[in-house]
C-alpha cells in the first residue's frame, strides 16, 4: 500500500452496477471521535474497506520544547500529555530523572505518589468508560461516572490545588504533603464512587443494545496486540498478562497486592470490562496504601536536587546558595540516558531522557501508548461498519495530548 | 566501555546469553542508567535487521514486543550524527533490551523492522518525520505528525524552536467523485461564495 494519502482514488467494485467505493473523512472535529484525529475511510456502503489514520492535529512540540527548559520546568508540560490522568505523567517523568541521579524518594513520598497515580488512573478509566457508553447512547451512564469523577477531582484538588494541570511531583519528591483528614475524605468519596459504579454497571451489563454493539466487535488477538506493541488495558483485554506495575515495579508498587484484570476475547466488551474492573483494583491499592502509609519526609534531603525549605533559604547561607543554584542553573543530572516506563492509563508510558550534564535535558522522548495503539486502528477497522467505528475508537481511548504530544 | 550496573538476575541472564557469542553483531555499550533493566547494545545499521530477526525468533531471548523507536541528534559532539535507539521487551520472559544504531549525517538510512514488528509502522514514520532518517523496506514512509508540505525535520538540533514555514498551496480535495470536482461553470445557479485562486494576494 504505497502512499495512501495521495492515492485515494475510489476503486471500482465488482458488481453489476459498477459502483465505486466512497471516501469518507471522519475529520479531526467529530463529536464521536474524542480527540483530534482524522480517519480517512474508504467505504463500500456501510462497510469499511480501508482506513487510514491521520494524526498530528494536536502536536505541540513537547519534545522540542523540553530541550530548552529545566528538568523541573518540564513537569507542567507533562501534565498536558495524558490530560485525563496527569499525575501518572508527572510521576513517570520524575522517576526517570531520579533514576538518572540514582536517588530514591523516601517511602512516604513513594506511597503518596502511588495513591495519587491510582486516583488519576481511576479518573482516566471513568472518563473512557463513561464516554464510551455515552457514544452508544447510554447518556445516564456517562453522567453517573462523571459524577464519580467529580468526587475524584475534588480529592485531587484538595491535595494539589488543581483538577487537571496538576504538576504535583518534583524531581526528588513532591510539591507538598497530603492535607489533614485526607484519608477520611478518600474513604467517603470511594463510598459514593462505588455506588455510582454499581448504578452504571446495572444500566449497562444486561442491556441488549450495549452488549450487541460491544461484544465481538473490534477483536484484537493476543499475538496482534503484542506485534503492534500495544500494552495496557487494550492488551490485557486480549489476554496479554503484562502490567508495568507488576513486571517492573516502581515507586514501591511491589508492596501492594492487587490483581490485574485480564480479558480473553479482545473485543470491545472485554476492553470495557477490564477498565471497569481496574477502577476497583485502584481503589483497593489506595486503601492498602493508606493503611501502610508511614510518617516521615516526602522528599529527599539533597540540596543539589531539591530546593530547601523556605526558612532555611532565608536563614542560612547554604540554603540560599542551593536555592540560587537550583533556580538559576537548574538541577544537573549526570550525563547519560535512561528509558523508564510506568503504567499509564492506556499502557506503557515510557520516558527516554538523554542528559548531557547541563541543566536542560538534551533529548526527551515520550513513548506514548495511545500513539502505538493507533497503529492498529487502520487494520482493525477494516471489515467493520461505520457504526462500529465509534465504540472501537472509544475503547481504544486515544487521548489526543498523549498521541500527538 | 561496557560499564554495566545491571543487578537484576533476569537481565544478567540475558546479558550472559547474548555475550556467549550467538549475536556477534551486538557490541556492548554503556548501559542506560536504569539500575536493573538498562541493558544496551550497539549495532551497525547494515547488520541490524539480521540481529533483530535472530533476537525475535530465538526462543530463549524471544523479544516479541517493540516498545519504542526513537532518535537522538548528536550534531557535532560525536563522530556520527544520529543515533537511532530501539527499546525491546520480551513479554514472555520480561527481558528488556535497548539497541542503538549509529547513523551518519549524509543520507541517513536504517533498515526497517516493520516486517518483524508491525508496531514499527507508526514509530518509524515518526522518526522519519522528526529527523529525516529513511527506513528502507518500510513501504509507507510518510510524515505522520506534521503535515505533508512541511519543510525540514523539526526535532533536528539545527531546526530552530520557533521555525517559520511558508504558506502552503490550497490542497486539491481528496474526494474525487463529488460535486467539488466539477468546474465552477458546471454548478449552474450556484454563486461562488469562495474565491479559490492560487495567485498571491497583495497581503502575502
XYZ file of C-alpha atoms in Angstrom:
609
model
C 0.000 0.000 0.000
C 2.029 2.916 -1.243
C 1.308 6.468 -0.286
C -2.340 6.083 0.524
C -2.881 9.727 1.320
C -2.268 10.908 -2.199
C -3.658 7.851 -3.829
C -7.188 7.814 -2.544
C -8.960 7.083 -5.774
C -12.284 5.497 -5.246
C -11.999 1.998 -6.567
C -14.460 0.228 -8.773
C -16.300 -2.559 -7.071
C -17.041 -5.771 -8.754
C -20.740 -5.755 -9.033
C -23.084 -5.473 -11.957
C -23.819 -1.846 -11.147
C -20.119 -0.915 -11.476
C -20.362 1.181 -8.365
C -17.395 2.784 -6.688
C -16.253 2.901 -3.102
C -16.722 6.143 -1.254
C -14.041 8.034 0.571
C -15.379 9.424 3.816
C -13.467 11.696 6.075
C -14.171 11.431 9.794
C -12.367 14.638 10.308
C -10.426 15.978 13.198
C -13.506 17.715 14.577
C -16.033 14.966 15.105
C -18.387 14.585 18.033
C -17.855 10.862 18.354
C -14.107 10.619 17.983
C -12.977 12.359 21.113
C -9.616 13.831 20.487
C -8.380 15.406 17.299
C -7.825 12.517 14.964
C -8.741 12.174 11.367
C -9.868 8.858 9.941
C -9.989 8.540 6.176
C -12.364 5.694 5.458
C -12.940 4.001 2.147
C -16.440 2.623 2.258
C -18.438 0.095 0.356
C -21.888 1.044 1.554
C -21.565 0.861 5.314
C -18.587 -1.439 5.373
C -15.081 -0.076 5.686
C -12.713 -1.392 3.064
C -9.635 0.586 4.061
C -8.877 3.027 6.775
C -6.069 5.461 7.257
C -5.385 7.355 10.434
C -4.115 10.907 10.217
C -2.568 12.067 13.461
C -0.802 15.189 14.495
C -3.579 17.706 14.863
C -2.643 18.301 18.485
C 1.110 18.205 18.020
C 2.511 20.960 20.170
C 6.206 20.215 20.073
C 6.562 18.815 23.577
C 9.826 17.066 22.879
C 11.488 20.049 21.260
C 10.300 22.410 23.955
C 11.691 20.249 26.724
C 15.182 20.649 25.341
C 15.062 24.314 26.284
C 13.765 24.247 29.833
C 14.883 22.891 33.181
C 14.055 19.424 34.368
C 11.501 20.718 36.843
C 10.002 23.060 34.284
C 9.130 20.056 32.130
C 6.627 18.887 34.724
C 3.807 21.260 33.678
C 4.370 20.129 30.102
C 3.943 16.522 31.139
C 0.556 17.375 32.669
C -0.661 18.189 29.223
C 0.319 14.860 27.766
C -2.351 12.486 29.003
C -4.604 15.134 30.408
C -7.124 12.761 31.958
C -4.518 11.134 34.180
C -1.917 13.859 34.562
C -0.291 12.624 37.744
C 0.882 9.454 36.072
C 2.790 11.510 33.515
C 4.291 13.628 36.273
C 5.351 10.571 38.217
C 6.830 8.914 35.146
C 8.951 11.912 34.252
C 10.157 12.494 37.763
C 11.054 8.837 38.291
C 13.103 8.861 35.087
C 15.134 11.838 36.291
C 15.522 10.394 39.774
C 16.912 7.253 38.233
C 19.403 9.338 36.293
C 20.520 10.755 39.613
C 20.255 7.289 41.152
C 18.286 8.508 44.152
C 15.116 7.203 45.685
C 12.397 9.256 47.286
C 11.576 8.318 50.914
C 8.842 5.764 51.452
C 6.120 8.225 52.363
C 6.733 10.117 49.148
C 6.559 6.901 47.151
C 3.289 5.841 48.774
C 1.735 9.237 48.159
C 2.790 9.011 44.515
C 1.096 5.611 44.330
C -2.088 6.982 45.882
C -2.238 9.950 43.536
C -1.370 7.837 40.499
C -4.164 5.438 41.272
C -6.673 8.253 41.789
C -5.595 9.620 38.427
C -5.884 6.221 36.811
C -9.416 5.961 38.133
C -10.205 9.310 36.508
C -8.849 8.045 33.213
C -10.833 4.836 33.267
C -14.020 6.575 34.401
C -13.706 9.027 31.526
C -13.079 6.319 28.969
C -15.862 4.049 30.179
C -18.320 6.914 30.569
C -17.593 8.470 27.211
C -17.615 5.079 25.550
C -21.067 4.319 26.913
C -22.355 7.768 26.011
C -21.328 7.385 22.416
C -23.544 4.345 22.211
C -26.437 6.332 23.591
C -26.214 5.499 27.302
C -26.078 9.078 28.439
C -27.053 8.340 32.026
C -24.051 6.059 32.486
C -21.813 8.879 31.418
C -23.411 11.273 33.879
C -23.126 8.809 36.768
C -19.465 8.209 36.031
C -18.764 11.894 35.534
C -20.266 12.453 38.962
C -17.897 9.798 40.287
C -15.041 11.506 38.535
C -16.040 14.806 40.145
C -15.507 13.211 43.556
C -12.009 12.302 42.459
C -11.345 15.738 41.086
C -12.387 17.200 44.436
C -9.883 14.960 46.183
C -7.118 15.814 43.760
C -7.892 19.470 44.139
C -7.607 19.186 47.922
C -4.118 17.781 47.562
C -2.665 19.639 44.642
C -4.796 22.695 44.119
C -5.820 21.888 40.572
C -8.053 19.405 38.783
C -6.241 18.836 35.552
C -2.961 20.691 35.222
C -1.580 19.347 38.401
C 2.256 19.422 38.402
C 2.265 17.700 41.745
C 5.576 15.909 41.706
C 9.035 17.421 41.744
C 12.315 15.748 40.952
C 13.234 14.268 44.288
C 9.852 14.465 45.929
C 6.502 16.115 45.846
C 5.170 19.620 45.912
C 3.536 19.244 49.315
C 2.240 16.668 51.700
C -1.317 15.351 51.881
C -3.803 17.548 53.729
C -5.243 16.584 57.122
C -8.179 14.208 57.060
C -7.387 13.235 53.502
C -7.827 9.564 54.331
C -11.368 10.129 55.581
C -12.189 12.262 52.567
C -10.965 9.497 50.289
C -12.989 6.820 52.079
C -16.131 8.945 51.869
C -15.531 9.611 48.170
C -14.909 5.931 47.488
C -18.272 5.017 49.017
C -20.001 7.396 46.652
C -17.933 6.226 43.690
C -18.765 2.613 44.367
C -22.446 3.439 44.352
C -22.098 5.219 41.029
C -20.171 2.293 39.585
C -22.831 -0.165 40.663
C -25.537 2.013 39.120
C -23.627 2.317 35.872
C -22.965 -1.389 35.778
C -26.637 -2.193 36.286
C -27.583 0.022 33.385
C -25.134 -1.470 31.004
C -24.402 -5.098 31.797
C -27.754 -6.511 30.782
C -28.615 -4.006 28.140
C -29.145 -5.847 24.889
C -28.142 -2.960 22.680
C -24.965 -2.252 24.570
C -23.880 -5.866 24.654
C -24.597 -6.399 20.971
C -22.716 -3.337 19.929
C -19.707 -4.064 22.073
C -19.335 -7.815 22.131
C -17.390 -9.444 19.285
C -16.584 -6.096 17.744
C -13.050 -4.931 17.180
C -11.350 -8.153 18.157
C -7.608 -7.870 18.690
C -5.944 -11.198 19.184
C -3.154 -11.714 21.690
C -0.465 -12.054 19.025
C -1.673 -8.993 17.198
C -1.588 -6.957 20.383
C 1.994 -7.975 21.066
C 3.082 -7.479 17.465
C 1.589 -3.996 17.337
C 3.310 -3.001 20.563
C 0.093 -2.469 22.471
C 0.168 -2.592 26.235
C -2.210 -1.603 28.966
C -5.940 -2.302 29.191
C -6.216 -2.963 25.460
C -3.593 -5.699 25.548
C -4.878 -7.090 28.828
C -8.316 -7.413 27.283
C -6.695 -9.574 24.609
C -5.098 -11.781 27.196
C -1.589 -10.351 27.354
C -0.672 -10.549 31.010
C 1.596 -7.545 31.191
C 1.336 -4.672 33.630
C 4.352 -2.477 34.232
C 3.393 -2.167 37.876
C 3.795 -5.904 38.293
C 6.540 -6.698 35.827
C 8.898 -3.800 36.539
C 7.644 -2.370 39.826
C 8.440 1.249 40.523
C 7.720 3.548 43.442
C 7.023 0.603 45.766
C 4.143 -0.908 43.826
C 5.502 -4.268 44.888
C 4.410 -3.527 48.451
C 0.768 -3.757 47.428
C -1.296 -6.727 46.421
C -3.602 -6.221 43.532
C -4.919 -8.240 40.658
C -4.654 -7.395 37.025
C -7.935 -7.984 35.199
C -7.425 -9.985 32.029
C -9.824 -10.477 29.173
C -9.988 -13.395 26.845
C -11.521 -12.360 23.572
C -10.048 -8.942 22.993
C -13.276 -7.390 21.815
C -14.724 -4.044 22.851
C -16.657 -5.522 25.730
C -13.512 -7.005 27.204
C -11.748 -3.658 26.994
C -14.722 -2.004 28.662
C -14.827 -4.565 31.449
C -11.069 -4.559 32.013
C -11.134 -0.813 32.547
C -14.199 -1.069 34.754
C -12.534 -3.663 36.955
C -9.282 -1.760 37.103
C -11.169 1.011 38.864
C -11.948 -1.395 41.697
C -8.350 -2.574 41.797
C -7.124 1.006 42.013
C -9.429 1.643 44.943
C -8.010 -1.383 46.682
C -4.450 -0.168 46.126
C -5.283 3.249 47.570
C -6.856 1.656 50.644
C -3.802 -0.520 51.197
C -1.507 2.455 50.776
C -3.405 4.421 53.389
C -3.205 1.554 55.839
C 0.532 1.307 55.457
C 1.355 4.995 54.945
C 4.445 5.768 57.030
C 5.251 9.113 58.531
C 8.311 10.953 57.511
C 9.647 13.240 54.836
C 8.180 13.215 51.358
C 11.235 14.494 49.546
C 14.872 13.542 49.622
C 17.294 15.625 51.519
C 19.764 16.516 48.806
C 20.272 20.244 48.304
C 21.574 19.702 44.793
C 18.323 18.171 43.635
C 15.504 19.607 45.634
C 15.107 23.114 46.948
C 15.498 23.503 50.705
C 12.545 24.646 52.807
C 11.961 28.359 52.765
C 13.017 29.027 56.346
C 16.424 27.564 55.590
C 16.702 29.647 52.464
C 16.207 32.842 54.403
C 18.153 31.880 57.494
C 21.226 30.045 56.303
C 23.725 30.789 53.592
C 23.857 27.199 52.405
C 20.097 27.213 51.912
C 20.288 30.403 49.925
C 23.128 29.149 47.773
C 21.424 25.897 46.960
C 18.152 27.667 46.178
C 20.039 30.021 43.878
C 21.861 27.220 42.104
C 18.719 25.208 41.514
C 16.632 28.118 40.304
C 19.229 29.692 38.062
C 21.210 26.729 36.843
C 18.659 24.002 37.098
C 19.320 20.617 38.555
C 22.070 18.785 36.727
C 21.828 15.034 36.452
C 24.972 13.192 35.392
C 25.401 12.628 31.671
C 23.776 9.504 30.364
C 20.472 8.248 29.156
C 17.590 6.338 30.611
C 14.392 4.740 29.474
C 11.885 4.460 32.277
C 8.372 3.054 31.830
C 5.375 3.493 34.083
C 1.887 2.101 33.715
C -0.208 4.847 32.193
C -3.946 4.716 31.802
C -3.567 3.316 28.306
C -0.433 1.270 28.552
C 3.280 1.572 28.987
C 4.176 5.225 29.177
C 7.916 5.473 28.830
C 10.268 8.411 29.092
C 13.596 8.218 27.289
C 15.737 11.060 28.555
C 19.261 11.887 27.427
C 21.171 14.163 29.713
C 24.430 15.883 28.852
C 25.163 17.045 32.368
C 23.725 20.528 31.942
C 20.553 21.978 33.416
C 18.452 21.263 30.336
C 17.679 17.806 29.013
C 19.441 17.014 25.745
C 16.668 14.864 24.374
C 13.293 13.931 25.798
C 11.192 11.266 24.250
C 7.774 10.205 25.463
C 6.751 6.760 24.372
C 3.011 7.369 24.097
C 0.820 4.276 24.488
C -2.018 5.839 22.511
C 0.190 6.581 19.520
C 1.261 2.990 19.256
C -2.320 1.827 19.764
C -3.472 3.992 16.865
C -1.191 1.892 14.694
C -3.659 -0.926 14.931
C -6.666 1.286 14.261
C -6.280 1.163 10.486
C -6.092 -2.626 10.127
C -8.619 -3.139 12.908
C -11.381 -1.130 11.309
C -11.248 -2.995 8.016
C -14.355 -5.078 7.624
C -16.338 -3.279 10.281
C -19.173 -0.879 9.629
C -19.181 2.829 10.284
C -21.339 2.256 13.333
C -18.555 0.155 14.804
C -16.002 2.914 14.442
C -17.488 4.765 17.377
C -17.262 2.058 20.061
C -13.914 0.775 18.801
C -12.416 4.228 18.846
C -13.898 4.899 22.241
C -12.485 1.764 23.773
C -9.025 2.288 22.319
C -9.180 5.548 24.287
C -6.957 7.730 22.256
C -6.035 10.794 24.249
C -5.019 13.488 21.778
C -2.484 15.107 24.037
C -0.577 11.893 24.531
C -0.807 10.647 20.976
C 0.401 13.778 19.283
C 2.295 15.425 22.100
C 33.321 0.667 27.543
C 30.683 -1.677 28.800
C 30.060 -0.155 32.153
C 27.072 -2.049 33.416
C 25.217 -1.525 36.598
C 22.694 -4.244 35.910
C 21.661 -6.028 39.084
C 18.522 -7.763 38.082
C 19.202 -11.515 37.763
C 16.982 -11.933 34.729
C 18.756 -9.193 32.872
C 22.113 -10.661 33.815
C 20.889 -13.942 32.399
C 20.043 -12.202 29.164
C 23.372 -10.427 29.133
C 25.361 -13.590 29.581
C 23.340 -15.374 26.926
C 23.912 -12.619 24.411
C 27.586 -12.380 25.158
C 28.049 -16.107 24.726
C 28.515 -15.420 21.079
C 25.344 -16.146 19.177
C 24.933 -12.469 18.413
C 28.315 -11.263 17.215
C 26.913 -8.074 15.748
C 25.863 -6.752 19.098
C 28.588 -4.611 20.551
C 28.343 -3.997 24.305
C 27.658 -0.394 25.110
C 27.287 1.753 28.150
C 24.055 0.707 29.760
C 21.149 3.001 30.366
C 21.014 4.450 33.817
C 18.021 2.386 34.843
C 19.519 0.423 37.703
C 18.303 -3.011 36.868
C 16.991 -3.015 33.360
C 19.171 -0.758 31.304
C 20.957 -3.372 29.195
C 22.070 -1.701 25.993
C 23.992 -2.749 22.917
C 25.186 -1.022 19.815
C 24.902 -2.437 16.360
C 25.841 -1.419 12.854
C 22.834 -0.427 10.762
C 23.731 -2.931 7.995
C 23.540 -5.841 10.416
C 20.539 -4.679 12.347
C 17.788 -6.490 10.502
C 19.625 -9.790 10.810
C 20.247 -9.319 14.526
C 16.678 -8.219 15.163
C 15.325 -11.308 13.400
C 17.583 -13.548 15.468
C 16.596 -11.861 18.693
C 12.929 -12.152 17.903
C 12.996 -15.780 16.873
C 15.427 -17.108 19.426
C 13.264 -18.950 21.970
C 15.485 -18.026 24.895
C 15.518 -14.303 24.173
C 12.184 -14.017 22.349
C 11.899 -10.253 22.060
C 8.323 -10.215 20.912
C 7.433 -6.610 21.533
C 8.976 -3.499 20.048
C 8.359 -0.791 22.581
C 9.905 2.290 21.067
C 11.973 3.624 18.205
C 13.488 6.989 18.708
C 16.447 9.050 17.637
C 18.949 11.398 19.200
C 20.653 14.098 17.185
C 24.197 14.499 18.394
C 25.035 17.251 15.859
C 28.754 17.763 16.256
C 29.534 16.237 19.612
C 30.181 12.717 18.329
C 31.583 11.354 15.100
C 28.188 10.172 13.946
C 25.213 12.462 13.832
C 22.132 10.438 14.583
C 21.658 7.611 16.998
C 18.549 5.521 16.477
C 17.537 3.851 19.714
C 15.282 0.803 19.879
C 13.645 -0.452 23.054
C 12.575 -4.072 23.098
C 10.647 -6.133 25.572
C 10.044 -9.816 25.886
C 6.540 -10.291 27.251
C 7.200 -13.946 27.906
C 10.439 -13.573 29.842
C 10.240 -9.909 30.936
C 13.602 -9.113 29.389
C 14.314 -5.583 28.309
C 16.872 -4.663 25.737
C 17.993 -1.428 24.176
C 19.828 -1.361 20.860
C 21.447 1.764 19.481
C 22.449 2.329 15.890
C 24.903 4.957 14.789
C 23.793 6.736 11.651
C 25.749 9.322 9.715
C 24.567 12.666 8.557
C 24.652 12.264 4.808
C 21.551 10.377 3.602
C 20.798 8.645 6.896
C 19.363 5.189 6.270
C 18.400 2.355 8.550
C 16.706 -0.954 7.691
C 13.096 -1.041 8.729
C 11.823 -3.687 11.115
C 8.205 -3.259 10.106
C 8.151 -6.780 8.695
C 9.068 -8.192 12.102
C 7.064 -5.917 14.364
C 4.100 -4.013 12.868
C 4.430 -1.585 15.777
C 7.340 -0.114 13.834
C 4.948 1.333 11.275
C 3.988 4.442 13.201
C 7.139 4.626 15.292
C 9.473 4.683 12.285
C 7.242 7.122 10.474
C 7.599 9.458 13.386
C 11.385 9.215 13.403
C 11.336 9.903 9.676
C 9.034 12.862 10.178
C 11.020 14.361 13.022
C 14.577 13.546 11.941
C 14.570 12.639 8.279
C 16.013 9.159 8.679
C 14.911 6.850 5.895
C 13.806 3.384 6.906
C 14.484 1.071 3.997
C 11.818 -1.522 3.427
C 9.108 0.274 5.363
C 6.799 0.611 2.395
C 4.734 3.540 3.603
C 7.206 6.090 4.891
C 5.463 9.410 5.026
C 5.053 12.107 7.590
C 2.794 11.338 10.472
C 2.615 14.202 12.935
C 3.491 17.104 10.680
C 1.574 17.998 7.573
C 2.864 16.754 4.242
C 4.063 20.087 2.935
C 6.240 20.753 5.980
C 9.792 21.610 5.048
C 12.561 20.250 7.180
C 12.674 17.905 10.116
C 11.667 19.613 13.331
C 13.474 17.683 16.037
C 16.896 18.059 14.469
C 19.109 20.317 16.502
C 19.607 22.730 13.637
C 15.879 23.325 13.277
C 15.007 26.350 15.417
C 12.482 26.113 18.220
C 10.241 28.663 16.532
C 10.865 27.792 12.937
C 8.744 29.521 10.353
C 7.211 27.707 7.455
C 5.964 29.128 4.174
C 2.279 29.194 3.399
C 1.126 26.143 1.531
C -0.978 25.927 -1.561
C -4.608 25.022 -1.129
C -4.806 21.273 -1.388
C -6.838 19.540 -4.021
C -9.643 17.799 -2.199
C -9.136 14.070 -1.983
C -12.706 13.261 -2.804
C -12.794 12.606 -6.482
C -16.387 11.748 -7.051
C -18.343 14.631 -5.653
C -19.526 17.977 -6.905
C -16.397 19.736 -5.712
C -14.555 18.142 -8.630
C -16.791 19.834 -11.104
C -15.703 23.085 -12.593
C -17.406 26.216 -11.353
C -19.285 26.758 -14.617
C -20.968 23.397 -14.310
C -22.555 24.258 -10.978
C -25.431 26.111 -12.583
C -27.187 28.675 -10.495
C -24.856 28.447 -7.526
C -22.946 31.627 -6.860
C -19.334 31.054 -5.966
C -19.063 32.007 -2.342
C -15.386 31.417 -2.099
C -12.644 32.688 -4.310
C -10.370 29.723 -4.965
C -7.308 31.245 -6.515
C -3.663 30.432 -6.224
C -2.298 33.813 -7.185
C -0.573 35.634 -4.394
C -2.539 38.424 -2.814
C -1.091 41.784 -2.055
C -1.312 40.798 1.583
C 1.204 37.979 1.165
